[in-house]
């Protein structure tokens, strides 16, 4: 949450920073700010609202400098006001700071700094600017940019909490200081220029060579050098990593919203997720990132899938796959709960941390707890170089490309792809036959074509969404492997349309939820032809008997089912384990078109941000 971006080079910084902020807007979008250093002066602009408001705030003013920093905020401490927007400045305005994270002991620091400093915002972040100023004043004997770096290091030694931060100072016209603890910092390298950001997307148009700071590291970036240190001022050498995303992937490419583009990206990125990762002849997957010997794989007695939100619904599908294919007891735990009970973990437990952003604080904390207890911990992550990717002992990138809409779509289907491949890999080692493995892979290879065929229904789904957009409540039902699909469909609807929506295992209805049924509470039921079809059909009959409107998601050609429904969504048939890969897509489109019909801010829903780096 919160996006930070910095630039130092020969080009005018402001346009690069503003473009960078647009790429990071998914991380927070309640206010934004920018500071440019030019000829000994710092020009600052801040505004409440989106980047366009910031551009208006800059107005006709010239911001000519070639270095600067910018921020897009998701408020934690202090309301959404211009004073609380970043950058925050020291008392004398010489130093500007951008911060992503939370300073837990900010009140103590503020008290210690006492009457000597004037605080102008209600934020935790501002105290850092003053604390650095305080140490900067103490370090008068130090020469050059080292003085700024050392004062940041000294200040951070008093801080409890998390930060990704950028600092500039008017007396250091060739230096940006970046530091990280718990909030990501990526530094892009190009000839004579450096880009610093919360993730690599703002720099894709300029460079693919990136250094990722690890926790407890600080960087001094000039136009011609990048020096990295620990917070104890020991010099360290970092590896440069290659990012294989490209800038076009981070554009809307003619779609009205990123979410729609990302829904339509799914056939392509699904192919990217599975390409080269299976062996049809042997009917198995070969995900090398697992980093486990066959003996270690055999020893696994339990799998725990840790994730949050949409990723946790993907994990629920993974549970079905691991249990059915590999016969390994599998649990799904949401990251925010895992470490607050006493999870039973031992050296035969394999934990997967599943996350699009790779930065979700709860998932990260849970994986650290699992590691502490001796589990094998692997990641299923989308963002390259992200913290979860770096802190796991192996794992697999899901290759969904940049996902910029807050509502996750293509990352979800790619999580499913990877989970299914892992389940097959373990399954083939235990009990899945060659023929079953080959059949599953054959069906998996058919998925992109079937996804593509589904999109032909988009206009019909749009019409259906318009018909139902005025309802205030929705109920999603499924059974078996379609329970997580119902949960995900309902999740999508509420987060982007703000319509109240619930999701249940259809068999649970009679234990309480039936009381809600009435004509004003439409039900979207997933009734594809699998082993629970007849059971699901009975549950749908029960719903109809209580006069709720019914939208049925059924397989193409299921004419009989239509008699049960007010409206029908069709999906191509596939193997039961793969159904979520197809069944989720009409639900994504349904939620999307309802949100559009209600004129919601589809890509930037209220109160949310992608990449939830606070607990
Ligand atoms: C839903 C959504 C969130 C995320 C959740 C986990 O559309 O975007 O529920 O799925 O915050 O995020 P990652 O996958 O980045 O860990």
XYZ file of C-alpha atoms and ligand atoms in Angstrom:
631
model
C 0.000 0.000 0.000
C 1.244 3.421 -1.035
C 3.438 3.637 -4.084
C 6.734 5.469 -4.184
C 8.802 6.379 -7.195
C 12.060 8.250 -7.665
C 14.183 9.330 -10.612
C 17.715 10.667 -10.963
C 19.362 11.177 -14.351
C 19.619 13.672 -17.187
C 15.968 13.820 -18.244
C 13.270 16.031 -16.791
C 12.090 14.080 -13.741
C 8.492 15.257 -13.313
C 6.938 13.543 -16.395
C 8.763 10.290 -15.582
C 7.598 10.406 -11.974
C 3.983 11.224 -12.872
C 3.883 8.404 -15.408
C 5.440 6.141 -12.780
C 2.771 7.117 -10.267
C 0.047 6.092 -12.725
C 1.592 2.630 -12.826
C 1.642 2.461 -9.048
C -1.793 3.923 -8.475
C -3.147 0.440 -7.729
C -1.199 0.614 -4.460
C -3.192 3.554 -3.147
C -5.099 6.416 -4.621
C -6.425 8.775 -2.010
C -3.775 11.460 -2.456
C -0.513 12.028 -4.260
C 2.538 14.253 -4.168
C 5.815 15.039 -5.864
C 9.064 16.829 -4.980
C 11.632 17.908 -7.560
C 15.085 19.209 -6.724
C 16.383 21.815 -9.112
C 19.293 24.224 -8.645
C 19.230 24.096 -4.877
C 15.454 24.469 -4.591
C 12.857 21.824 -3.875
C 9.527 22.245 -5.675
C 6.716 20.345 -4.050
C 3.084 19.733 -5.034
C 0.491 17.611 -3.256
C -3.181 16.990 -3.726
C -6.039 14.908 -2.487
C -7.421 12.377 -5.005
C -5.948 10.909 -8.142
C -2.807 11.668 -10.113
C -4.832 13.967 -12.410
C -5.512 16.183 -9.401
C -1.792 16.293 -8.714
C -1.167 17.324 -12.306
C -3.754 20.094 -11.841
C -2.005 21.120 -8.619
C 1.294 21.411 -10.484
C -0.652 23.433 -13.041
C 1.399 25.790 -15.179
C 4.343 25.731 -12.776
C 7.587 24.547 -14.239
C 9.126 21.599 -12.437
C 12.304 21.438 -14.502
C 14.718 19.381 -12.318
C 16.263 16.062 -13.275
C 15.821 14.344 -9.940
C 12.846 13.900 -7.696
C 10.507 11.650 -5.789
C 6.746 11.032 -5.917
C 4.125 9.170 -3.896
C 0.588 7.852 -4.154
C -1.053 7.287 -0.776
C -3.395 4.803 0.881
C -4.122 6.443 4.205
C -3.323 4.607 7.419
C -2.441 7.296 9.980
C -4.200 10.604 9.417
C -7.116 11.418 7.138
C -7.064 12.085 3.436
C -5.847 15.696 3.354
C -3.207 17.634 1.485
C -1.183 18.083 4.713
C -1.109 14.319 5.214
C -0.069 13.629 1.614
C 3.604 12.909 0.947
C 6.287 14.196 0.568
C 6.737 15.346 4.130
C 9.376 17.916 4.828
C 11.808 18.715 7.600
C 11.156 21.934 9.577
C 13.360 24.040 7.337
C 12.068 22.446 4.115
C 15.557 21.267 3.107
C 14.677 17.595 3.227
C 11.727 15.762 1.657
C 10.668 12.226 2.414
C 8.277 9.653 0.964
C 7.299 6.676 3.053
C 5.413 3.427 2.492
C 4.751 1.427 5.658
C 3.929 2.171 9.273
C 6.149 3.721 11.952
C 4.776 2.061 15.060
C 6.663 4.170 17.620
C 6.017 7.495 15.922
C 4.400 8.968 19.034
C 7.494 8.241 21.152
C 9.777 9.706 18.499
C 7.618 12.784 18.227
C 7.725 13.253 21.969
C 11.490 12.862 22.077
C 11.980 15.374 19.284
C 9.765 17.616 21.401
C 9.241 21.314 20.958
C 12.218 21.734 18.632
C 10.262 20.484 15.615
C 7.044 21.694 14.047
C 4.819 18.863 12.802
C 2.386 19.787 10.100
C 0.544 16.522 9.486
C -1.161 13.779 11.489
C 0.917 11.048 9.883
C 3.419 8.618 11.348
C 5.612 9.234 8.276
C 6.316 12.886 8.972
C 8.247 12.105 12.170
C 10.850 10.364 10.022
C 11.589 13.568 8.125
C 12.187 15.362 11.429
C 14.179 12.536 12.936
C 16.487 12.490 9.904
C 16.770 16.279 10.093
C 17.748 15.935 13.766
C 20.537 13.470 12.973
C 21.640 15.465 9.940
C 22.211 18.449 12.219
C 24.271 16.311 14.598
C 26.503 15.040 11.785
C 28.062 18.390 10.896
C 31.541 16.859 10.695
C 30.576 14.578 7.801
C 31.279 15.578 4.252
C 29.323 14.976 1.054
C 26.375 12.670 0.439
C 27.568 10.307 3.168
C 26.197 12.834 5.666
C 22.686 12.369 4.313
C 22.977 8.581 4.168
C 24.411 8.354 7.682
C 21.698 10.583 9.095
C 19.038 8.310 7.523
C 20.813 5.258 8.960
C 21.014 6.878 12.398
C 17.329 7.849 12.295
C 16.221 4.392 11.219
C 18.040 2.811 14.138
C 15.374 4.415 16.379
C 12.408 3.261 14.315
C 10.058 0.368 15.013
C 7.790 -0.582 12.139
C 8.049 -0.919 8.405
C 9.280 1.342 5.691
C 10.144 1.718 2.078
C 11.397 5.262 1.899
C 12.995 7.850 -0.333
C 14.774 10.964 0.868
C 16.174 13.978 -0.945
C 17.892 17.055 0.439
C 18.413 20.404 -1.253
C 22.142 20.399 -0.422
C 22.623 17.007 -2.098
C 21.644 17.631 -5.725
C 23.073 14.328 -6.944
C 21.710 11.893 -4.385
C 18.547 10.018 -3.511
C 18.588 7.822 -0.424
C 16.341 4.755 -0.456
C 15.825 2.334 2.426
C 13.733 -0.709 3.050
C 12.299 -2.695 5.938
C 9.129 -4.578 5.123
C 8.040 -2.395 2.182
C 9.576 -3.081 -1.202
C 12.138 -0.986 -3.054
C 13.257 -1.818 -6.605
C 16.025 0.199 -8.289
C 16.137 0.189 -12.090
C 19.479 0.798 -13.751
C 20.027 2.515 -17.086
C 22.974 4.382 -18.565
C 23.303 7.616 -16.554
C 19.970 7.254 -14.813
C 18.271 5.300 -12.040
C 14.621 4.634 -11.292
C 13.464 3.725 -7.825
C 9.986 2.380 -7.109
C 7.815 0.114 -4.996
C 7.830 -2.401 -7.847
C 9.373 -2.542 -11.319
C 6.265 -1.560 -13.331
C 7.058 2.201 -13.467
C 10.478 1.518 -14.979
C 9.538 -1.054 -17.629
C 9.677 1.506 -20.432
C 13.234 2.437 -19.472
C 15.028 -0.639 -18.205
C 14.703 -4.322 -17.376
C 17.765 -4.361 -15.083
C 16.704 -4.113 -11.501
C 18.251 -4.377 -8.057
C 15.878 -5.257 -5.216
C 16.758 -4.008 -1.767
C 16.319 -6.512 1.025
C 15.113 -5.675 4.502
C 17.551 -3.593 6.498
C 19.321 -2.220 3.415
C 19.880 1.344 2.313
C 20.961 2.688 -1.072
C 22.657 5.911 -2.073
C 21.761 6.587 -5.707
C 23.506 9.222 -7.814
C 23.424 9.840 -11.578
C 26.462 7.638 -12.012
C 26.436 5.208 -9.115
C 24.396 2.936 -6.925
C 25.896 2.063 -3.544
C 24.184 -0.259 -1.142
C 24.773 -0.681 2.585
C 23.346 -2.361 5.629
C 21.862 -0.086 8.245
C 25.133 -0.570 10.133
C 26.898 1.080 7.218
C 28.595 -2.020 5.873
C 28.980 -1.875 2.112
C 27.162 -4.700 0.285
C 27.131 -5.898 -3.302
C 23.734 -6.624 -4.858
C 22.844 -8.738 -7.877
C 21.168 -7.153 -10.864
C 18.059 -9.100 -11.921
C 16.335 -9.142 -15.307
C 12.615 -8.420 -15.464
C 10.856 -10.173 -18.342
C 7.697 -8.053 -18.285
C 7.311 -5.373 -20.937
C 5.806 -1.936 -20.877
C 2.934 -2.708 -23.294
C 1.641 -5.353 -20.859
C 1.113 -2.557 -18.369
C -1.083 -0.539 -20.782
C -4.860 -0.785 -21.220
C -4.374 -1.505 -24.941
C -7.705 0.019 -25.936
C -9.801 -1.593 -23.200
C -11.834 0.828 -21.066
C -10.465 -0.689 -17.852
C -7.465 -2.733 -16.788
C -9.818 -5.266 -15.274
C -11.494 -6.025 -18.599
C -8.145 -6.220 -20.347
C -6.842 -8.570 -17.683
C -9.916 -10.798 -17.952
C -9.319 -11.043 -21.692
C -5.604 -11.657 -21.120
C -6.385 -14.961 -19.431
C -6.030 -17.401 -22.346
C -2.618 -15.972 -23.220
C -1.199 -15.742 -19.733
C -2.552 -19.183 -18.870
C -0.437 -20.561 -21.721
C 2.521 -18.639 -20.306
C 1.900 -20.250 -16.908
C 1.964 -23.836 -18.138
C 4.419 -23.588 -21.047
C 7.458 -25.821 -20.547
C 6.231 -26.937 -17.153
C 4.799 -30.345 -17.979
C 5.799 -33.500 -19.768
C 2.939 -35.003 -21.738
C 4.734 -38.254 -22.471
C 5.190 -38.897 -18.767
C 1.839 -37.404 -17.813
C 3.405 -35.174 -15.189
C 4.409 -31.647 -14.386
C 7.998 -30.592 -13.917
C 8.068 -27.443 -11.852
C 11.767 -27.190 -11.105
C 11.276 -24.367 -8.615
C 9.994 -26.872 -6.080
C 13.655 -27.531 -5.164
C 12.874 -30.832 -3.442
C 14.400 -34.231 -4.014
C 12.062 -37.156 -4.782
C 12.721 -38.445 -1.259
C 11.803 -35.104 0.272
C 8.648 -35.045 -1.840
C 7.735 -38.532 -0.612
C 8.182 -37.462 2.989
C 5.601 -34.653 2.733
C 2.695 -35.620 4.951
C 0.721 -32.379 4.918
C 0.337 -29.348 2.716
C -0.699 -25.915 3.960
C -1.722 -23.258 1.477
C -1.438 -19.720 2.828
C -3.033 -16.804 1.004
C -5.429 -13.866 1.364
C -8.551 -12.781 -0.514
C -8.817 -14.052 -4.057
C -5.589 -16.006 -3.655
C -7.209 -17.885 -0.765
C -10.064 -18.952 -3.053
C -7.516 -20.211 -5.546
C -5.907 -22.069 -2.641
C -9.231 -23.777 -1.855
C -9.245 -25.184 -5.369
C -5.645 -26.252 -4.756
C -6.795 -28.195 -1.699
C -9.156 -30.243 -3.868
C -6.389 -30.889 -6.355
C -3.729 -31.943 -3.821
C -6.107 -34.202 -1.946
C -7.623 -35.793 -5.020
C -4.484 -36.229 -7.097
C -1.808 -36.695 -4.470
C -3.805 -37.898 -1.488
C -1.954 -35.448 0.750
C -4.068 -33.842 3.503
C -4.176 -30.159 2.589
C -5.364 -27.117 4.504
C -6.014 -23.570 3.455
C -5.169 -20.842 5.908
C -5.716 -17.130 5.454
C -2.511 -15.283 6.184
C -4.076 -12.983 8.777
C -5.110 -15.900 10.996
C -2.290 -18.387 10.555
C 0.215 -17.009 13.005
C -2.274 -16.082 15.698
C -3.253 -19.620 16.465
C -0.793 -22.422 17.013
C -0.452 -23.905 13.548
C 0.777 -27.473 13.581
C 3.818 -27.455 11.373
C 6.713 -29.862 11.246
C 9.509 -30.831 8.908
C 7.117 -32.978 6.861
C 4.810 -30.036 6.176
C 5.034 -28.281 2.838
C 3.731 -24.724 2.893
C 2.890 -22.752 -0.223
C 2.529 -18.984 0.106
C 0.294 -17.839 -2.751
C 0.252 -14.188 -3.707
C -0.091 -12.102 -6.843
C 1.836 -9.144 -5.452
C 4.261 -11.192 -3.392
C 4.042 -8.416 -0.815
C 0.866 -9.160 1.157
C 1.915 -8.524 4.758
C -0.277 -11.228 6.288
C 0.858 -13.911 3.848
C 4.460 -12.886 4.378
C 4.201 -12.993 8.165
C 2.551 -16.413 7.968
C 5.293 -17.824 5.746
C 7.932 -16.506 8.155
C 6.133 -18.282 11.001
C 5.998 -21.511 8.974
C 9.732 -21.252 8.229
C 10.480 -20.657 11.876
C 8.683 -23.910 12.649
C 10.728 -25.878 10.159
C 8.351 -26.307 7.209
C 9.424 -26.406 3.575
C 8.126 -23.062 2.322
C 7.574 -22.412 -1.369
C 6.036 -19.440 -3.186
C 3.491 -19.131 -5.962
C 3.954 -15.497 -6.866
C 3.382 -13.161 -9.785
C 5.558 -10.098 -9.164
C 9.159 -10.879 -9.922
C 11.629 -10.061 -7.170
C 8.842 -9.474 -4.650
C 9.399 -10.169 -0.982
C 7.561 -13.503 -0.853
C 9.486 -14.672 -3.904
C 12.717 -13.755 -2.164
C 11.913 -15.204 1.225
C 10.703 -18.636 0.136
C 13.139 -21.478 -0.506
C 11.840 -22.033 -3.996
C 8.611 -21.843 -5.884
C 7.114 -20.766 -9.146
C 6.324 -17.495 -10.826
C 2.831 -17.564 -12.237
C 3.695 -15.458 -15.332
C 0.434 -13.500 -15.400
C 2.269 -10.290 -16.386
C 1.510 -7.011 -14.643
C -1.936 -7.063 -13.031
C -2.965 -3.466 -12.428
C -6.697 -3.575 -11.664
C -7.231 -3.885 -7.937
C -9.599 -6.807 -8.517
C -7.500 -9.843 -9.289
C -8.526 -11.929 -12.318
C -5.730 -13.302 -14.472
C -3.460 -13.894 -11.482
C -6.227 -16.038 -9.964
C -6.464 -18.334 -12.992
C -2.699 -18.608 -13.163
C -2.559 -19.496 -9.462
C -4.963 -22.331 -10.299
C -2.741 -23.427 -13.171
C 0.342 -23.673 -10.961
C -1.501 -25.373 -8.105
C -2.901 -27.975 -10.496
C 0.550 -28.637 -11.917
C 2.046 -29.037 -8.453
C -0.792 -31.373 -7.452
C -0.145 -33.434 -10.560
C 3.592 -33.538 -9.892
C 2.996 -34.915 -6.380
C 0.139 -37.077 -7.646
C 2.254 -38.801 -10.278
C 4.820 -39.584 -7.606
C 2.151 -41.206 -5.432
C -1.005 -42.528 -6.993
C -1.984 -40.913 -10.298
C -1.597 -43.227 -13.295
C 0.158 -42.241 -16.498
C -3.149 -42.273 -18.359
C -4.868 -40.006 -15.814
C -1.904 -37.644 -15.807
C -1.953 -37.448 -19.592
C -5.722 -36.926 -19.621
C -5.417 -34.050 -17.164
C -2.631 -32.411 -19.138
C -4.591 -32.858 -22.359
C -7.565 -31.108 -20.769
C -5.319 -28.388 -19.362
C -3.961 -27.646 -22.831
C -7.518 -27.180 -24.080
C -8.271 -24.495 -21.494
C -7.003 -21.401 -23.388
C -9.172 -22.246 -26.416
C -12.190 -22.777 -24.184
C -11.539 -19.518 -22.327
C -11.407 -17.747 -25.666
C -14.714 -19.295 -26.715
C -16.276 -18.073 -23.470
C -15.566 -14.477 -24.378
C -18.112 -14.682 -27.196
C -20.705 -14.509 -24.459
C -19.429 -11.193 -23.146
C -22.234 -9.117 -24.770
C -24.874 -11.463 -23.344
C -23.264 -11.259 -19.893
C -23.226 -7.481 -20.194
C -26.970 -7.483 -20.938
C -27.585 -9.801 -17.986
C -25.535 -7.564 -15.713
C -27.655 -4.545 -16.699
C -30.779 -6.525 -15.844
C -29.521 -7.406 -12.366
C -27.513 -4.282 -11.491
C -30.272 -2.753 -9.370
C -30.457 -5.633 -6.867
C -28.977 -4.854 -3.472
C -28.057 -8.406 -2.489
C -26.746 -11.497 -4.227
C -26.171 -15.072 -3.218
C -23.631 -17.322 -4.961
C -23.911 -21.074 -4.567
C -21.737 -23.987 -5.565
C -20.798 -27.459 -4.417
C -17.523 -29.310 -4.284
C -14.857 -27.658 -6.365
C -17.291 -24.897 -7.259
C -17.625 -23.642 -3.677
C -14.408 -21.628 -4.066
C -15.691 -20.445 -7.453
C -18.864 -19.151 -5.775
C -16.742 -17.435 -3.109
C -14.549 -15.806 -5.739
C -17.532 -14.700 -7.876
C -19.161 -13.136 -4.832
C -15.872 -11.521 -3.774
C -15.455 -9.913 -7.194
C -19.002 -8.570 -7.147
C -18.737 -6.921 -3.750
C -15.317 -5.414 -4.211
C -16.004 -3.612 -7.453
C -19.785 -3.024 -7.434
C -20.260 -2.568 -3.634
C -23.328 -4.824 -3.786
C -23.802 -6.991 -0.735
C -23.107 -10.556 -1.717
C -22.736 -13.885 0.055
C -21.424 -17.244 -1.069
C -22.204 -20.646 0.339
C -21.768 -24.327 -0.211
C -25.245 -25.061 -1.553
C -25.711 -27.988 0.832
C -25.427 -25.565 3.747
C -28.491 -23.540 2.739
C -30.954 -25.541 4.746
C -28.896 -24.957 7.903
C -29.705 -21.264 8.020
C -29.177 -19.332 4.820
C -32.525 -20.360 3.300
C -34.074 -17.795 5.635
C -32.640 -15.070 3.403
C -34.279 -16.288 0.221
C -36.906 -13.999 -1.290
C -37.621 -12.434 -4.700
C -35.255 -9.516 -3.916
C -32.275 -11.838 -3.351
C -31.125 -13.281 -6.687
C -29.086 -16.468 -6.591
C -26.248 -17.297 -8.947
C -25.743 -21.047 -8.813
C -22.910 -22.979 -10.425
C -24.318 -26.254 -11.718
C -21.846 -27.692 -14.165
C -21.923 -31.411 -14.972
C -19.726 -33.007 -12.349
C -20.194 -35.668 -9.710
C -22.349 -33.336 -7.583
C -24.610 -32.218 -10.426
C -27.741 -33.969 -9.155
C -27.216 -32.753 -5.606
C -26.712 -29.215 -6.859
C -29.835 -29.496 -8.963
C -31.892 -30.370 -5.862
C -30.457 -27.351 -4.049
C -31.426 -25.118 -6.965
C -34.975 -26.561 -6.912
C -35.161 -25.587 -3.240
C -34.099 -22.050 -4.044
C -36.685 -21.741 -6.814
C -39.412 -22.990 -4.504
C -38.671 -19.929 -2.364
C -39.188 -17.595 -5.306
C -35.650 -16.228 -5.598
C -34.527 -15.349 -9.073
C -31.997 -17.893 -10.314
C -29.071 -17.354 -12.662
C -27.563 -20.720 -13.486
C -24.051 -21.329 -14.690
C -24.260 -24.577 -16.647
C -22.386 -26.465 -19.330
C -23.143 -25.774 -22.955
C -25.842 -28.134 -24.175
C -27.487 -28.590 -20.778
C -30.943 -27.742 -22.125
C -32.802 -29.294 -19.194
C -31.119 -27.004 -16.710
C -32.571 -23.979 -18.449
C -36.021 -24.881 -17.165
C -34.796 -24.215 -13.653
C -33.385 -20.788 -14.356
C -34.502 -17.241 -14.979
C -31.249 -16.695 -16.806
C -28.385 -18.893 -17.897
C -24.634 -18.520 -18.297
C -22.904 -21.187 -20.386
C -19.419 -22.636 -20.065
C -17.692 -25.322 -22.125
C -17.344 -28.645 -20.279
C -13.990 -29.778 -18.947
C -12.615 -32.209 -16.335
C -14.056 -31.523 -12.914
C -10.721 -30.473 -11.384
C -10.294 -27.876 -14.107
C -13.819 -26.433 -13.919
C -12.794 -23.398 -11.802
C -10.523 -22.267 -14.651
C -13.571 -21.754 -16.847
C -16.434 -21.269 -14.407
C -14.846 -18.231 -12.777
C -14.595 -16.227 -15.982
C -18.327 -15.520 -16.575
C -18.517 -14.482 -12.919
C -15.621 -12.059 -13.390
C -17.395 -10.583 -16.416
C -20.735 -10.434 -14.597
C -19.169 -8.500 -11.685
C -17.309 -6.245 -14.113
C -20.364 -5.310 -16.174
C -22.497 -4.738 -13.065
C -19.841 -2.368 -11.727
C -19.762 -0.550 -15.074
C -23.585 -0.335 -15.131
C -23.442 1.235 -11.665
C -20.734 3.623 -12.812
C -18.260 2.393 -10.228
C -14.548 3.062 -10.374
C -13.860 -0.469 -11.571
C -10.065 -0.458 -11.432
C -9.829 1.542 -8.206
C -12.669 0.460 -5.903
C -13.249 2.534 -2.795
C -11.301 1.765 0.388
C -9.148 -0.876 -1.296
C -5.658 -1.090 -2.701
C -3.745 -3.854 -4.299
C -0.629 -5.139 -2.592
C -1.726 -4.939 1.026
C 1.532 -4.314 2.830
C -0.004 -3.488 6.193
C -1.397 -6.013 8.626
C -9.319 -9.485 -4.878
C -8.055 -8.999 -4.487
C -7.576 -9.238 -3.084
C -6.248 -9.954 -3.182
C -5.608 -10.126 -1.799
C -4.320 -10.909 -1.869
O -9.632 -9.251 -6.172
O -7.371 -8.441 -5.284
O -8.486 -9.975 -2.329
O -6.481 -11.190 -3.784
O -5.355 -8.874 -1.242
O -3.388 -10.272 -2.684
P -2.081 -10.999 -3.193
O -2.507 -12.055 -4.135
O -1.297 -9.921 -3.855
O -1.408 -11.563 -1.993
